[in-house]
Coordinates of C-alpha atoms in Angstrom, one line a residue:
M26 CA -65.2 -47.1 -66.3
S27 CA -61.8 -48.1 -67.5
R28 CA -60.7 -44.4 -67.4
W29 CA -61.9 -44.1 -63.9
L30 CA -60.1 -47.3 -62.8
T31 CA -56.8 -46.2 -64.4
E32 CA -56.9 -42.5 -63.6
A33 CA -53.3 -41.4 -63.7
V34 CA -51.7 -40.2 -60.5
P35 CA -48.2 -38.7 -59.8
R36 CA -45.5 -41.4 -59.5
G37 CA -44.5 -39.6 -56.3
R38 CA -47.8 -40.5 -54.7
V39 CA -47.3 -44.1 -55.6
A40 CA -43.8 -44.1 -54.1
A41 CA -45.0 -42.5 -50.9
F42 CA -47.9 -44.9 -50.6
R43 CA -45.5 -47.9 -51.2
T44 CA -43.1 -46.7 -48.6
L45 CA -45.9 -46.2 -46.0
I46 CA -47.5 -49.5 -46.6
Y47 CA -44.3 -51.6 -46.4
L48 CA -43.2 -49.7 -43.3
F49 CA -46.5 -50.4 -41.8
V50 CA -46.1 -54.1 -42.5
A51 CA -42.8 -54.1 -40.6
A52 CA -44.4 -52.2 -37.7
D53 CA -47.4 -54.6 -37.8
L54 CA -45.1 -57.6 -37.1
V55 CA -43.5 -56.1 -34.0
V56 CA -46.3 -53.8 -32.7
F57 CA -49.8 -55.0 -33.7
T58 CA -49.5 -58.8 -34.4
P59 CA -46.5 -60.2 -32.6
W60 CA -48.9 -62.5 -30.9
V61 CA -49.1 -64.5 -34.1
R62 CA -45.8 -66.1 -33.1
T63 CA -47.5 -67.6 -30.1
R64 CA -49.9 -69.6 -32.3
V65 CA -47.3 -72.4 -32.5
A66 CA -47.9 -73.1 -28.8
V67 CA -51.5 -74.0 -29.6
P68 CA -52.2 -77.7 -30.4
G69 CA -52.2 -78.4 -34.1
E70 CA -55.7 -79.9 -34.1
L71 CA -57.1 -76.5 -33.2
Y72 CA -55.7 -75.0 -36.4
Q73 CA -58.7 -74.6 -38.8
P74 CA -57.3 -72.9 -41.9
L75 CA -59.4 -70.4 -43.9
L76 CA -60.7 -71.6 -47.2
V77 CA -57.7 -70.4 -49.1
G78 CA -55.5 -72.2 -46.7
R79 CA -57.3 -75.4 -47.4
V80 CA -57.3 -74.9 -51.2
L81 CA -53.6 -74.3 -51.6
P82 CA -53.1 -76.2 -49.2
L83 CA -50.8 -74.6 -46.6
P84 CA -49.0 -76.5 -43.8
T85 CA -50.0 -76.4 -40.1
P86 CA -47.9 -73.7 -38.5
T87 CA -44.7 -74.8 -36.7
Q88 CA -42.1 -72.9 -34.7
T89 CA -39.7 -73.0 -37.7
L90 CA -42.3 -71.9 -40.2
V91 CA -43.6 -68.9 -38.2
T92 CA -40.1 -67.8 -37.3
V93 CA -38.8 -67.9 -40.9
V94 CA -41.9 -66.0 -42.1
F95 CA -41.5 -63.4 -39.4
W96 CA -37.8 -62.6 -40.0
A97 CA -38.0 -62.9 -43.8
L98 CA -41.1 -60.6 -43.9
L99 CA -39.6 -58.1 -41.6
L100 CA -36.4 -57.8 -43.7
L101 CA -38.1 -57.8 -47.1
A102 CA -40.7 -55.2 -46.0
L103 CA -38.0 -52.8 -45.0
L104 CA -36.1 -53.4 -48.3
A105 CA -39.4 -53.0 -50.3
A106 CA -40.0 -49.6 -48.5
T107 CA -36.9 -48.2 -50.3
G108 CA -38.7 -48.7 -53.7
R109 CA -36.0 -51.0 -55.1
A110 CA -37.0 -54.1 -57.1
P111 CA -40.7 -53.2 -56.7
R112 CA -42.0 -56.3 -58.4
L113 CA -39.7 -58.9 -56.9
L114 CA -39.8 -57.6 -53.4
G115 CA -43.5 -56.6 -53.6
W116 CA -44.7 -60.1 -54.6
A117 CA -42.5 -61.6 -51.9
V118 CA -43.9 -59.4 -49.2
F119 CA -47.4 -60.0 -50.3
A120 CA -46.9 -63.8 -50.2
L121 CA -45.3 -63.8 -46.8
Y122 CA -47.8 -61.4 -45.3
F123 CA -50.6 -63.5 -46.8
E124 CA -49.3 -66.5 -45.0
W125 CA -48.8 -64.5 -41.8
M126 CA -52.5 -63.5 -41.9
I127 CA -53.7 -67.1 -42.6
V128 CA -51.8 -68.2 -39.5
A129 CA -53.3 -65.3 -37.5
M130 CA -56.9 -65.8 -38.6
S131 CA -57.2 -69.6 -38.6
Y132 CA -57.9 -70.1 -34.9
G133 CA -61.6 -68.9 -34.8
K134 CA -61.4 -65.1 -35.3
V135 CA -61.1 -63.2 -38.6
D136 CA -60.5 -59.4 -38.5
H137 CA -62.0 -57.5 -41.4
D138 CA -59.7 -54.5 -41.0
R139 CA -56.9 -56.1 -43.0
F140 CA -58.7 -56.5 -46.3
G141 CA -57.6 -53.1 -47.7
L142 CA -54.0 -53.7 -46.7
L143 CA -53.9 -57.1 -48.3
V144 CA -55.3 -55.7 -51.5
A145 CA -52.7 -52.9 -51.4
L146 CA -49.9 -55.4 -51.0
A147 CA -51.3 -57.5 -53.9
V148 CA -51.5 -54.6 -56.4
L149 CA -48.5 -52.5 -55.5
P150 CA -46.1 -54.8 -57.4
T151 CA -48.0 -53.9 -60.6
A152 CA -47.5 -50.2 -60.2
G153 CA -43.9 -50.4 -61.4
R154 CA -41.0 -48.1 -60.4
A155 CA -41.8 -44.8 -58.8
R156 CA -39.6 -42.2 -57.2
H157 CA -40.5 -39.8 -54.4
G158 CA -41.2 -36.3 -55.7
D159 CA -41.7 -37.5 -59.3
T160 CA -44.6 -35.5 -60.8
T161 CA -45.0 -37.6 -64.0
R162 CA -48.3 -39.4 -64.0
T163 CA -48.8 -43.2 -64.2
E164 CA -52.0 -45.1 -65.1
A165 CA -50.6 -48.3 -63.6
G166 CA -50.0 -46.6 -60.3
G167 CA -53.5 -45.0 -60.5
W168 CA -55.0 -48.5 -61.0
A169 CA -53.2 -49.8 -57.9
L170 CA -54.4 -46.9 -55.8
R171 CA -58.0 -47.1 -57.1
V172 CA -58.3 -50.8 -56.4
T173 CA -57.0 -50.2 -52.9
Q174 CA -59.6 -47.4 -52.5
I175 CA -62.4 -49.8 -53.6
A176 CA -61.2 -52.4 -51.1
V177 CA -61.3 -49.8 -48.3
I178 CA -64.8 -48.7 -49.1
C179 CA -66.0 -52.3 -49.5
T180 CA -64.7 -52.9 -46.0
Y181 CA -67.2 -50.3 -44.8
F182 CA -70.1 -51.2 -47.0
L183 CA -69.9 -55.0 -46.5
A184 CA -69.5 -54.5 -42.7
A185 CA -72.9 -52.8 -42.7
W186 CA -74.3 -55.5 -44.9
A187 CA -73.1 -58.1 -42.4
K188 CA -74.6 -56.3 -39.5
L189 CA -78.0 -56.2 -41.2
R190 CA -77.7 -59.7 -42.5
F191 CA -76.8 -61.4 -39.3
G192 CA -78.2 -59.0 -36.7
G193 CA -81.1 -57.5 -38.6
L194 CA -82.8 -54.4 -37.3
D195 CA -82.0 -55.6 -33.8
W196 CA -78.4 -54.5 -34.4
L197 CA -79.7 -51.0 -34.8
T198 CA -81.9 -50.9 -31.7
G199 CA -80.1 -53.4 -29.5
S200 CA -77.2 -53.1 -27.0
V201 CA -74.3 -53.7 -29.3
L202 CA -72.3 -50.6 -28.3
A203 CA -73.4 -51.0 -24.6
R204 CA -71.8 -54.5 -24.5
A205 CA -68.7 -53.2 -26.2
I206 CA -68.4 -50.4 -23.6
L207 CA -68.8 -52.9 -20.8
R208 CA -66.1 -55.1 -22.2
R209 CA -63.5 -52.5 -23.2
G210 CA -64.9 -49.1 -22.8
T211 CA -63.0 -46.0 -21.6
E212 CA -64.0 -43.2 -19.3
L213 CA -65.1 -41.2 -22.3
A214 CA -67.3 -44.1 -23.4
D215 CA -68.8 -44.3 -19.9
L216 CA -69.6 -40.6 -20.1
L217 CA -71.3 -41.0 -23.5
A218 CA -73.2 -44.0 -22.3
S219 CA -74.9 -42.0 -19.6
V220 CA -76.7 -39.9 -22.2
P221 CA -80.1 -41.4 -22.9
Y222 CA -80.6 -43.1 -26.3
L223 CA -77.2 -41.7 -27.6
L224 CA -75.8 -45.2 -28.2
I225 CA -78.9 -46.2 -30.2
V226 CA -78.5 -43.1 -32.3
A227 CA -74.8 -43.9 -32.7
Q228 CA -75.7 -47.4 -34.0
F229 CA -78.0 -46.0 -36.6
G230 CA -75.3 -43.5 -37.5
I231 CA -72.6 -46.2 -37.9
V232 CA -74.7 -48.3 -40.3
A233 CA -75.8 -45.2 -42.3
F234 CA -72.2 -44.1 -42.6
E235 CA -71.0 -47.5 -43.8
L236 CA -73.8 -47.9 -46.3
L237 CA -73.2 -44.4 -47.7
S238 CA -69.4 -44.7 -47.8
P239 CA -69.3 -45.4 -51.6
V240 CA -70.6 -41.8 -52.2
V241 CA -66.9 -40.7 -51.6
F242 CA -66.2 -41.7 -55.2
L243 CA -68.8 -39.3 -56.5
L244 CA -67.4 -36.2 -54.8
R245 CA -64.9 -33.6 -56.0
E246 CA -61.4 -33.8 -54.7
R247 CA -61.9 -31.2 -52.0
W248 CA -65.0 -32.8 -50.6
R249 CA -63.6 -36.3 -51.1
L250 CA -60.6 -35.4 -48.9
A251 CA -62.9 -33.9 -46.3
T252 CA -65.0 -37.1 -46.3
V253 CA -61.8 -39.2 -45.8
G254 CA -60.9 -37.0 -42.9
F255 CA -64.3 -37.8 -41.4
F256 CA -63.5 -41.5 -41.9
Y257 CA -60.3 -41.0 -39.9
S258 CA -62.2 -39.1 -37.2
F259 CA -64.7 -41.9 -36.9
H260 CA -61.9 -44.4 -36.1
L261 CA -60.3 -41.9 -33.7
V262 CA -63.5 -41.8 -31.7
T263 CA -63.7 -45.6 -31.9
V264 CA -60.2 -45.9 -30.3
A265 CA -61.0 -43.3 -27.7
T266 CA -64.2 -45.0 -26.6
I267 CA -64.0 -48.8 -27.1
T268 CA -60.2 -49.1 -27.8
I269 CA -60.7 -50.9 -31.1
S270 CA -57.9 -50.1 -33.6
F271 CA -58.3 -50.3 -37.3
A272 CA -54.6 -49.5 -38.0
P273 CA -54.2 -51.7 -41.2
H274 CA -57.4 -50.2 -42.6
L275 CA -56.2 -46.7 -41.9
A276 CA -52.9 -47.3 -43.6
A277 CA -54.7 -48.6 -46.7
M278 CA -57.0 -45.6 -46.6
T279 CA -54.0 -43.2 -47.3
S280 CA -54.5 -44.3 -50.9
F281 CA -57.1 -41.5 -51.0
L282 CA -54.6 -38.8 -49.9
P283 CA -52.2 -36.7 -52.0
L284 CA -49.2 -38.3 -50.3
E285 CA -46.7 -36.8 -52.8
R286 CA -47.0 -33.5 -50.9
V287 CA -45.7 -35.2 -47.8
R288 CA -41.9 -35.1 -48.1
P289 CA -40.3 -35.7 -44.7
V290 CA -36.8 -36.3 -46.1
V291 CA -36.9 -33.0 -48.0
W292 CA -38.2 -31.2 -45.0
A293 CA -35.5 -32.6 -42.8
R294 CA -32.8 -31.6 -45.3
R295 CA -34.1 -28.0 -45.5
L296 CA -34.2 -27.8 -41.8
L297 CA -30.7 -29.0 -41.4
T298 CA -29.5 -26.7 -44.2
R299 CA -31.2 -23.7 -42.6
R300 CA -29.7 -24.5 -39.2
G301 CA -26.2 -24.8 -40.8
R302 CA -26.6 -21.4 -42.4
D303 CA -27.7 -19.9 -39.1
T304 CA -24.8 -21.4 -37.3
A305 CA -22.3 -20.2 -39.9
A306 CA -23.6 -16.6 -40.1
P307 CA -22.2 -14.1 -37.5
T308 CA -24.8 -12.7 -35.2
G309 CA -25.3 -9.9 -32.7
A310 CA -22.3 -7.8 -31.5
A311 CA -19.8 -10.0 -33.3
A312 CA -21.4 -9.2 -36.7
A313 CA -21.5 -5.5 -35.8
L314 CA -17.9 -5.3 -34.8
A315 CA -16.8 -7.2 -37.9
G316 CA -18.7 -4.7 -40.1
Q317 CA -17.1 -1.7 -38.3
A318 CA -13.6 -3.2 -38.7
S319 CA -14.2 -3.7 -42.4
A320 CA -15.5 -0.2 -42.9
A321 CA -12.5 1.3 -41.1
G322 CA -10.1 -0.5 -43.5
R323 CA -8.7 -2.8 -40.8
P324 CA -8.6 -6.5 -41.1
D325 CA -11.4 -8.4 -39.4
G326 CA -10.7 -10.4 -36.3
P327 CA -8.0 -9.9 -33.6

């Protein structure tokens, strides 16, 4: 079991995952959860902190507190994405984002799509230094990725458990998806809803998929990647039909992928170098005339 938990991975994979996660945190602040800053306009008595917020305890959000957390987190997340000071910046980003989520989720609604991302932020500081493209393997980085993977799969499995625990078999045979389509469905969802019994079949399929999700750990790499691709396609359909985004969860799920093979900076450099060579090299009639002049013993050019 310990060998499986600490299975070594290339440091380049850890570096790529770290950069992606911290860049997502920065994007999350300005794209997905900027509404958290509006929480300070809500009367303080409506703030009902989560259990961890009561245990620590954390203060009631104020304009100053939320503003400081927002700008500090945005700056530190961008710095952490560079890979510098992975422990210091990593722990700081985790603490600030944790507070950001407590503020976000302490007003009556708790999103379960952020569990994997929070776990990733908690374990990344333990992975140590890692450089993009480094092929040497690290057990500490492997542990960080594995724990994140477990959190991602727990999100699926426990979601199914919650459906059956609170909704029972009625969740499978009821009108859950129909209500979701009425509230926020798209034209594609309306088209699918017109097919008799398709939504009921889809509800059975969703629960089955979530309950069976741990099987991904038993598969060989090729089939495991194919299964993760299916996970992504499931969320693509979810967005396309009922416009529910699981962006934080999808970011954490990249822990399954061989990210060390994705080298956008290297690709950009190669492209620029290739374009520079093409621009410098003589082409067409100019090249032919230059070659003829050199063959005749005359100097090139006018």
